[in-house]
PDB file of C-alpha atoms in Angstrom:
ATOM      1  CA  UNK A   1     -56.072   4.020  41.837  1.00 48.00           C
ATOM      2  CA  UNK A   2     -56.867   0.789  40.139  1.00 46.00           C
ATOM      3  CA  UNK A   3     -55.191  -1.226  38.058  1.00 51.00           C
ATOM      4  CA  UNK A   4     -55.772  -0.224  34.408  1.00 45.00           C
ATOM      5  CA  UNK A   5     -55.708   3.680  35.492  1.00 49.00           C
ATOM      6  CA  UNK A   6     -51.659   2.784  36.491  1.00 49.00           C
ATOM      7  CA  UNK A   7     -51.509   0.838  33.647  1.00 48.00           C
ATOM      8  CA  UNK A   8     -52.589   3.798  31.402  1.00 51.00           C
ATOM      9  CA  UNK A   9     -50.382   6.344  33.240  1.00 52.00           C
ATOM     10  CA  UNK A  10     -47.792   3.952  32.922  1.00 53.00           C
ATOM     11  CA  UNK A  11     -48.176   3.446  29.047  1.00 55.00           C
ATOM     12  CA  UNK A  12     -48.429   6.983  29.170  1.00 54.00           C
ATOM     13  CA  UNK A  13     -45.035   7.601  30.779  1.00 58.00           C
ATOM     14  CA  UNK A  14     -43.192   4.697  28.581  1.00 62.00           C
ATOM     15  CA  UNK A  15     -44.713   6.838  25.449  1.00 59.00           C
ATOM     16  CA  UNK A  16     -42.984   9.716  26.708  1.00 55.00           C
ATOM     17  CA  UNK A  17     -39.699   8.620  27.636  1.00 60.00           C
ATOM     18  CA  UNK A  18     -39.470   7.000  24.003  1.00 63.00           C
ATOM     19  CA  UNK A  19     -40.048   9.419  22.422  1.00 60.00           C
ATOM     20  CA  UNK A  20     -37.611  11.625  24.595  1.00 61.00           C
ATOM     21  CA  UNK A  21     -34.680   9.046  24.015  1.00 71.00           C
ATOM     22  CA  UNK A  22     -35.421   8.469  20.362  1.00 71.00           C
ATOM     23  CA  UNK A  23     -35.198  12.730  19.741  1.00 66.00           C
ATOM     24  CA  UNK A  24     -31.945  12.532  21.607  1.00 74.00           C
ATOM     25  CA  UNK A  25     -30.739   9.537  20.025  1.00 77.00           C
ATOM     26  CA  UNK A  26     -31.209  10.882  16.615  1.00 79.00           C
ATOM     27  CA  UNK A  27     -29.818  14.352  17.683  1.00 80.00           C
ATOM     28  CA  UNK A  28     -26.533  12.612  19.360  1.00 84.00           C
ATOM     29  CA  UNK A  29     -25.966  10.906  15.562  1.00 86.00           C
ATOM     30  CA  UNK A  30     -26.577  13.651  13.793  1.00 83.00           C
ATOM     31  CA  UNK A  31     -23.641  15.614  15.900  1.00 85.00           C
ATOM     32  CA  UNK A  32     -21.879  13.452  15.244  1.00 89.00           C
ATOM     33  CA  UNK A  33     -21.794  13.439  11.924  1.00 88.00           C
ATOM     34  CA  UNK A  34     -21.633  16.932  11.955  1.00 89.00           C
ATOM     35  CA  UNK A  35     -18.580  16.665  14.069  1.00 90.00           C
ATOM     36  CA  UNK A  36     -17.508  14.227  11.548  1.00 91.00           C
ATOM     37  CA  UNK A  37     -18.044  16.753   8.578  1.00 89.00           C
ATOM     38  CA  UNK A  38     -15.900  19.342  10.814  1.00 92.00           C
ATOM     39  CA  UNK A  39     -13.053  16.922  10.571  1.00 93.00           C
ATOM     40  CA  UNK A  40     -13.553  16.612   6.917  1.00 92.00           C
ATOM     41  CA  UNK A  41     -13.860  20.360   6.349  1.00 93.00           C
ATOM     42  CA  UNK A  42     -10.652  21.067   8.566  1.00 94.00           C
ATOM     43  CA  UNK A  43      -8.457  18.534   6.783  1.00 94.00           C
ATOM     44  CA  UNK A  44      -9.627  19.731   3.340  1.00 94.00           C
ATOM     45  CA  UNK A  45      -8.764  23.196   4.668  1.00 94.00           C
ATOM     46  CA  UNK A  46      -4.899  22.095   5.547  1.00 94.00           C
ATOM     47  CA  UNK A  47      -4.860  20.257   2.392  1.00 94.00           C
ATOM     48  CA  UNK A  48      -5.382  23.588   0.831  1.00 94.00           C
ATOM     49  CA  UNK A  49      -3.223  25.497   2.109  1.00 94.00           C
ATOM     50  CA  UNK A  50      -0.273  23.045   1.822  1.00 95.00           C
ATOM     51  CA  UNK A  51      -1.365  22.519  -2.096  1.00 94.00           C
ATOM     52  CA  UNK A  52      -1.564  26.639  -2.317  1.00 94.00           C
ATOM     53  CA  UNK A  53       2.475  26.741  -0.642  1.00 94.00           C
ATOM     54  CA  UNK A  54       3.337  24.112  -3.299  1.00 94.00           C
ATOM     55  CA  UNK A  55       1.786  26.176  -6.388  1.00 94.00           C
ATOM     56  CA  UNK A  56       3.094  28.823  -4.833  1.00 94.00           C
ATOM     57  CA  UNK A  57       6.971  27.417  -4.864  1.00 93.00           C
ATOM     58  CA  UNK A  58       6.264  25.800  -8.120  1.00 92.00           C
ATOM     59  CA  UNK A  59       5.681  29.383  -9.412  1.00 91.00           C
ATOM     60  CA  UNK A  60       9.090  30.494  -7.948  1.00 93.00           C
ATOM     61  CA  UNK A  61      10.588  27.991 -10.621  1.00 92.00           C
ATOM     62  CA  UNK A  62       9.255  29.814 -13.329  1.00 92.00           C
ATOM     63  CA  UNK A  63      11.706  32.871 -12.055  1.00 92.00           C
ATOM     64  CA  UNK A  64      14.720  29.951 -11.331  1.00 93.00           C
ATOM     65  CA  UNK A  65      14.791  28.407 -14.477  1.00 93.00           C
ATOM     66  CA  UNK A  66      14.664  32.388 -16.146  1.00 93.00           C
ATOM     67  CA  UNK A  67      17.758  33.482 -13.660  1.00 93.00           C
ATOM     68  CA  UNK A  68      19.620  30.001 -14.549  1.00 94.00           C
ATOM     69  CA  UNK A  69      19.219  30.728 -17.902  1.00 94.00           C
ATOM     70  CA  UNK A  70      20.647  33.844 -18.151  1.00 94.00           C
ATOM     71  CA  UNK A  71      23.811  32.437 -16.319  1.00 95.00           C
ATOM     72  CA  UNK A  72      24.089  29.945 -18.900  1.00 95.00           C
ATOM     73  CA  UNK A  73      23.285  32.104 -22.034  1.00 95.00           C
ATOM     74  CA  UNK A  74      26.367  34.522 -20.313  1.00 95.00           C
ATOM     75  CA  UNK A  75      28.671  31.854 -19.942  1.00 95.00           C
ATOM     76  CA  UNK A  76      28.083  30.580 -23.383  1.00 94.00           C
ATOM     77  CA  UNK A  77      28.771  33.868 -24.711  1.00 94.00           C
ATOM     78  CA  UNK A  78      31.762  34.211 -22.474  1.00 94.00           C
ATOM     79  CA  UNK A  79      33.162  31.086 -23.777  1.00 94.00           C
ATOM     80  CA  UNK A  80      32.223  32.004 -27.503  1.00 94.00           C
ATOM     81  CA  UNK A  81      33.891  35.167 -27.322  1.00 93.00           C
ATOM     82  CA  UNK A  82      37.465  33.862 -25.763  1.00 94.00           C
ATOM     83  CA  UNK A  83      37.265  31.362 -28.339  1.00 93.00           C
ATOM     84  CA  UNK A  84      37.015  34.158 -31.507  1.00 92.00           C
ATOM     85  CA  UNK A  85      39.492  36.104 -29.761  1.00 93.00           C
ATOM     86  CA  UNK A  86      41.667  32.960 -29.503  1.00 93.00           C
ATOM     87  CA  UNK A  87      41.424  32.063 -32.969  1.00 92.00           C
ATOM     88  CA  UNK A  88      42.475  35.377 -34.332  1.00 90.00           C
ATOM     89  CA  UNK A  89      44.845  35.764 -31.900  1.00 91.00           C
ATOM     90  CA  UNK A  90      46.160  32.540 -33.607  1.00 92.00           C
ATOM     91  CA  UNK A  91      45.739  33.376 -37.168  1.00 90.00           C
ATOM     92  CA  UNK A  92      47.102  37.035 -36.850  1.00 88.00           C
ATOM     93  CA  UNK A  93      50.507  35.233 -35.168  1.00 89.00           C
ATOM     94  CA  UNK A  94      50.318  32.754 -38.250  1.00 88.00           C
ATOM     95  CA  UNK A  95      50.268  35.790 -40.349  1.00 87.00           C
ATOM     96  CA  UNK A  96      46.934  34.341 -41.964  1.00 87.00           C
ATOM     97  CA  UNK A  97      44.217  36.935 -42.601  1.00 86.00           C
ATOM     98  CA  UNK A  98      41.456  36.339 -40.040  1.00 81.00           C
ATOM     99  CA  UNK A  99      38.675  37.513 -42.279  1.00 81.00           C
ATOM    100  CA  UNK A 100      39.266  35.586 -45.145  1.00 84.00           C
ATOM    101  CA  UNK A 101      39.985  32.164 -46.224  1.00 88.00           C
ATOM    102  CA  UNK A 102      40.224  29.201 -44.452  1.00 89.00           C
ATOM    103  CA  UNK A 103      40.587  31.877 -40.965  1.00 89.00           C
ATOM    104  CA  UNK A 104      37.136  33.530 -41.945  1.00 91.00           C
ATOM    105  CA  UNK A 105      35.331  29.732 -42.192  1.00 92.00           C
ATOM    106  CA  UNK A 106      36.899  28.488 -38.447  1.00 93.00           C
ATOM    107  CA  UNK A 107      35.563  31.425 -37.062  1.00 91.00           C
ATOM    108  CA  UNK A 108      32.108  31.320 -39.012  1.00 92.00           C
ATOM    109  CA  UNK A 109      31.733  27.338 -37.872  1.00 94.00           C
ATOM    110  CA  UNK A 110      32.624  28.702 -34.213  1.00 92.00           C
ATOM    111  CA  UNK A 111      29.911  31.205 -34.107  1.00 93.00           C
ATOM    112  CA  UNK A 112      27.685  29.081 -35.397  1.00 93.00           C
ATOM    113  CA  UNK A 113      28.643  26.576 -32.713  1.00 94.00           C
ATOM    114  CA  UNK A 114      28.185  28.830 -30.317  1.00 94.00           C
ATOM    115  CA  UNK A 115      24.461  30.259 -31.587  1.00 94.00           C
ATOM    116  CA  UNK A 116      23.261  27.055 -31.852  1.00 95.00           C
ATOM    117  CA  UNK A 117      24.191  26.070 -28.183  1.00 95.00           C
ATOM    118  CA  UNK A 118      22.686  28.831 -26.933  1.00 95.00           C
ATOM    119  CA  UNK A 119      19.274  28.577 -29.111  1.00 95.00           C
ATOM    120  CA  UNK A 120      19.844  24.834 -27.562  1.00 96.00           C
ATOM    121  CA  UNK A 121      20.500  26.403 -23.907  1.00 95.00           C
ATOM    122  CA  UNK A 122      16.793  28.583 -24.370  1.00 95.00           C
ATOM    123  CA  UNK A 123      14.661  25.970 -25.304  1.00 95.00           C
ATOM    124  CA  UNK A 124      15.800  23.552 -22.460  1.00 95.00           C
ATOM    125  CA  UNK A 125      15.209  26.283 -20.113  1.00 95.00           C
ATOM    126  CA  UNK A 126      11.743  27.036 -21.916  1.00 95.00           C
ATOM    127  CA  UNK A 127      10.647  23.741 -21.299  1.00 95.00           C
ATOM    128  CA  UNK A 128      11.660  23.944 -17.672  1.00 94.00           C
ATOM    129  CA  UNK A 129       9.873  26.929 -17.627  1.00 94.00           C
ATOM    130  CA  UNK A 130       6.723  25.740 -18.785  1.00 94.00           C
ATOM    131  CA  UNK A 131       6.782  22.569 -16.664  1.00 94.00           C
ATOM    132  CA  UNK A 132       7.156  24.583 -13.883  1.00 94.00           C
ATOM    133  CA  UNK A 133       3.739  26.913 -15.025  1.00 94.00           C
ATOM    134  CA  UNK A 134       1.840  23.295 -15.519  1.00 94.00           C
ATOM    135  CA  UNK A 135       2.659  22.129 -12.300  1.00 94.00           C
ATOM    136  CA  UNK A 136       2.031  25.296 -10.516  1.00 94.00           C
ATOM    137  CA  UNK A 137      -1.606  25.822 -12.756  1.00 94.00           C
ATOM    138  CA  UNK A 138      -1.917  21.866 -11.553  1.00 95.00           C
ATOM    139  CA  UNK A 139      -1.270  22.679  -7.889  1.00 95.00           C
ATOM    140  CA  UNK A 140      -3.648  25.388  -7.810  1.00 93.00           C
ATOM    141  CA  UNK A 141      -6.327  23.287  -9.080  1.00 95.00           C
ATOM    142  CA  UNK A 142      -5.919  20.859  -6.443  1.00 95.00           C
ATOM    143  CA  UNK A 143      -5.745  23.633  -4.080  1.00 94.00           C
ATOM    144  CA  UNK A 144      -9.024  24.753  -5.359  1.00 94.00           C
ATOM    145  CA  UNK A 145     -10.850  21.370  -5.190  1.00 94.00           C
ATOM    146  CA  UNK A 146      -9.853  20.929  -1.634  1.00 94.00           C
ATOM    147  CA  UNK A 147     -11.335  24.636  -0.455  1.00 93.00           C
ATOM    148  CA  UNK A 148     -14.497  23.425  -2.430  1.00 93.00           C
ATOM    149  CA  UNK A 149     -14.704  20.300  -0.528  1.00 93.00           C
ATOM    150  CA  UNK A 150     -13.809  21.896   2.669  1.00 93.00           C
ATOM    151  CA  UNK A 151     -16.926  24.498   2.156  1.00 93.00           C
ATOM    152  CA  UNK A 152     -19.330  21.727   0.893  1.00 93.00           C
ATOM    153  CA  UNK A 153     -17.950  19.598   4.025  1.00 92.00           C
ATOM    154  CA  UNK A 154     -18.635  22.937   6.690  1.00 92.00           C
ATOM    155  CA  UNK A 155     -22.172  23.333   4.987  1.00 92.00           C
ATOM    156  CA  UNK A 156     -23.110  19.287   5.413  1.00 90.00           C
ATOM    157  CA  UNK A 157     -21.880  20.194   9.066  1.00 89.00           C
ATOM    158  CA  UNK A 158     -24.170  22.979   9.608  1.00 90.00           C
ATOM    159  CA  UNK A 159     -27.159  20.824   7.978  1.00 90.00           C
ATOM    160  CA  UNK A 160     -26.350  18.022  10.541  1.00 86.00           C
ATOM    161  CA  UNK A 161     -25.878  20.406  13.541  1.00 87.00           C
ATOM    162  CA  UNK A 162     -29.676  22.181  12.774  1.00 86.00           C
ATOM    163  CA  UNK A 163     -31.193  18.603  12.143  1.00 83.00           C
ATOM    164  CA  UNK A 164     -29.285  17.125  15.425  1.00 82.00           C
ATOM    165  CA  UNK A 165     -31.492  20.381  17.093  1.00 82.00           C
ATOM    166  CA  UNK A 166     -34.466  19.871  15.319  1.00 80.00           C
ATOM    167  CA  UNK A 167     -34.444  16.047  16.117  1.00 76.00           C
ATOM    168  CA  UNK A 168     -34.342  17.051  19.835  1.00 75.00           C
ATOM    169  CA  UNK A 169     -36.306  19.869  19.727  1.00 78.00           C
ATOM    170  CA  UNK A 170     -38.947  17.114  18.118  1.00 73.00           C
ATOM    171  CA  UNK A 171     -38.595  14.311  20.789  1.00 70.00           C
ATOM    172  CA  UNK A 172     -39.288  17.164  23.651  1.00 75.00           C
ATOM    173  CA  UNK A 173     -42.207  18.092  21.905  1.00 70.00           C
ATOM    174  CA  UNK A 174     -43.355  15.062  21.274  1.00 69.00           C
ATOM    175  CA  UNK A 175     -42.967  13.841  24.853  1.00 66.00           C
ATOM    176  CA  UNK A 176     -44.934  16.507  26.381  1.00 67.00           C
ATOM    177  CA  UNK A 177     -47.121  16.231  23.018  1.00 67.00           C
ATOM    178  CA  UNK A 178     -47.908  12.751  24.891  1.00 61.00           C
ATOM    179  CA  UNK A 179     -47.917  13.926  28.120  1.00 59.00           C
ATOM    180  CA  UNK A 180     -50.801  16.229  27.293  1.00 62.00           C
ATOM    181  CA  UNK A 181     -52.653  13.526  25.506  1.00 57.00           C
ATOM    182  CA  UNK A 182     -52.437  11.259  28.380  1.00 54.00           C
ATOM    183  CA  UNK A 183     -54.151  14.166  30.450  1.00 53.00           C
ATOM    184  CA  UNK A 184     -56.748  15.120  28.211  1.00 55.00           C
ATOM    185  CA  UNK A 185     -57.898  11.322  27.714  1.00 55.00           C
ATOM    186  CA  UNK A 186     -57.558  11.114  31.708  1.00 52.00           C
ATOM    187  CA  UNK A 187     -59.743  14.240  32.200  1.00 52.00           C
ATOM    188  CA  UNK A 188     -62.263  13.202  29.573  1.00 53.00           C
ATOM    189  CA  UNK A 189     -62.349   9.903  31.007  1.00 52.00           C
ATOM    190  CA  UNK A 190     -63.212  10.568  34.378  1.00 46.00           C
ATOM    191  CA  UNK A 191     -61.076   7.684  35.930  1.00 44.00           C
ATOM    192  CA  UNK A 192     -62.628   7.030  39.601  1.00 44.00           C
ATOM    193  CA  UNK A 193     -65.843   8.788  38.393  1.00 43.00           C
ATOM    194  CA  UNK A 194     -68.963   7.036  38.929  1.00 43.00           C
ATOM    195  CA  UNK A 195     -69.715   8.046  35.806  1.00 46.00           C
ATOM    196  CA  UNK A 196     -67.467   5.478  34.247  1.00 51.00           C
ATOM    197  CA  UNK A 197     -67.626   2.922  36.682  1.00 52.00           C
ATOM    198  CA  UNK A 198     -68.237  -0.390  34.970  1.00 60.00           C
ATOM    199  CA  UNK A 199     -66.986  -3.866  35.595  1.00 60.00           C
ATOM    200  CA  UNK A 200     -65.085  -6.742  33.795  1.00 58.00           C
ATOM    201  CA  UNK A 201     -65.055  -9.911  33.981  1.00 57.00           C
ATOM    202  CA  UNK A 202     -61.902 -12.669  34.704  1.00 51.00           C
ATOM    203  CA  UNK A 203     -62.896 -16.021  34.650  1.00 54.00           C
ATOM    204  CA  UNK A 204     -65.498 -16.531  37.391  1.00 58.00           C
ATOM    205  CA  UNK A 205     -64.336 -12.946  39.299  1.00 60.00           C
ATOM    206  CA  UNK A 206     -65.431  -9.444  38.767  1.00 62.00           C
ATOM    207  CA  UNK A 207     -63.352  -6.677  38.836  1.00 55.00           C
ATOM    208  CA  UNK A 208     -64.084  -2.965  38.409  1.00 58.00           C
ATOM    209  CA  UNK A 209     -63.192  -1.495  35.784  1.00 54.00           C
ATOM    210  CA  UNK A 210     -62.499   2.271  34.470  1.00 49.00           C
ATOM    211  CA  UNK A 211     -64.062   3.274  30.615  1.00 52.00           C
TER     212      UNK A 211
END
């Protein structure tokens, strides 16, 4: 075989292997940003779920701050209704009439005292109520978001893992794609055919040479 026939084999074989490595070059980075992406998607996943237990607890205030109310609202009333039964207890051992007079105005200031600390006693707890619903609507959200970013993460992943395929699906082809070429200019060529047989010149030596 001369020369420029190994040489062309040669060139041949360095076309191949290039493009070989450069298909599986661009496939290995594209797994791994695909792997990548599967990180992203998994994390976003946790972060979901651990946002969704949060709303979830949050939500359970909503039912806390109701049952804490109620205690308080029964206490208050509790308390309201010793102290009426105190006062008249007082004013009928005073021999003053406890529903009129002076007697009757005590006991109106004391109910009054008593409503308005337990209107006072339902709007606290209504507020804790509704901070509770805003941080459990706020949670959820959040929760949401991260499930979002989790599926856009797992579909970025599947685009990478089909384009980390395709990319070495490409550098196979175009290896033997090269391969063939090689042939078919070989075979069309003739090398070693008489055919083809010419010579070149180097200075002040001949050489033959393949067309």
């Amino acid at each position: 075989m001369d020369p420029f026939t190994f040489a062309s084999i040669a060139s041949m074989g360095i076309n191949a292997v290039g493009k070989l490595m450069s298909g599986s070059s661009s496939s290995t980075i594209d797994k791994m940003q695909a792997q990548a992406y599967g990180v992203q998607a998994d994390a976003a996943n946790s972060n979901a779920e651990i946002l969704g237990t949060q709303a979830d607890i949050a939500g359970m205030g909503v039912d806390f701050a109701a049952s804490k109310e109620r205690t308080a609202l029964g206490k208050l009333a509790e308390i309201g209704r010793s102290t009426l039964a105190s006062q008249r207890s007082y004013f009928a051992g005073n021999n003053l009439d406890p529903t009129f007079g002076s007697p009757l105005v005590v006991q109106s200031v004391t109910a009054g005292r008593i409503s308005t600390d337990m209107e006072l006693t339902k709007a606290q707890f209504e507020i804790d109520k509704a901070n509770a619903l805003s941080t459990e609507a706020s949670l959820r959200g959040q929760a949401s978001a991260s499930a979002s970013q989790a599926l856009t993460s797992l579909i970025s992943q599947k685009a990478y893992l089909e384009k980390g395929d395709a990319d070495m699906t490409a550098g196979i082809l175009g290896a033997a794609s090269a391969f063939l070429g090689g042939a078919t200019s070989m075979a069309k060529g003739g090398f070693g055919g008489a055919s083809n047989l010419s010579s070149i010149q180097v200075g002040s030596q001949t050489f033959p040479a393949y067309t």
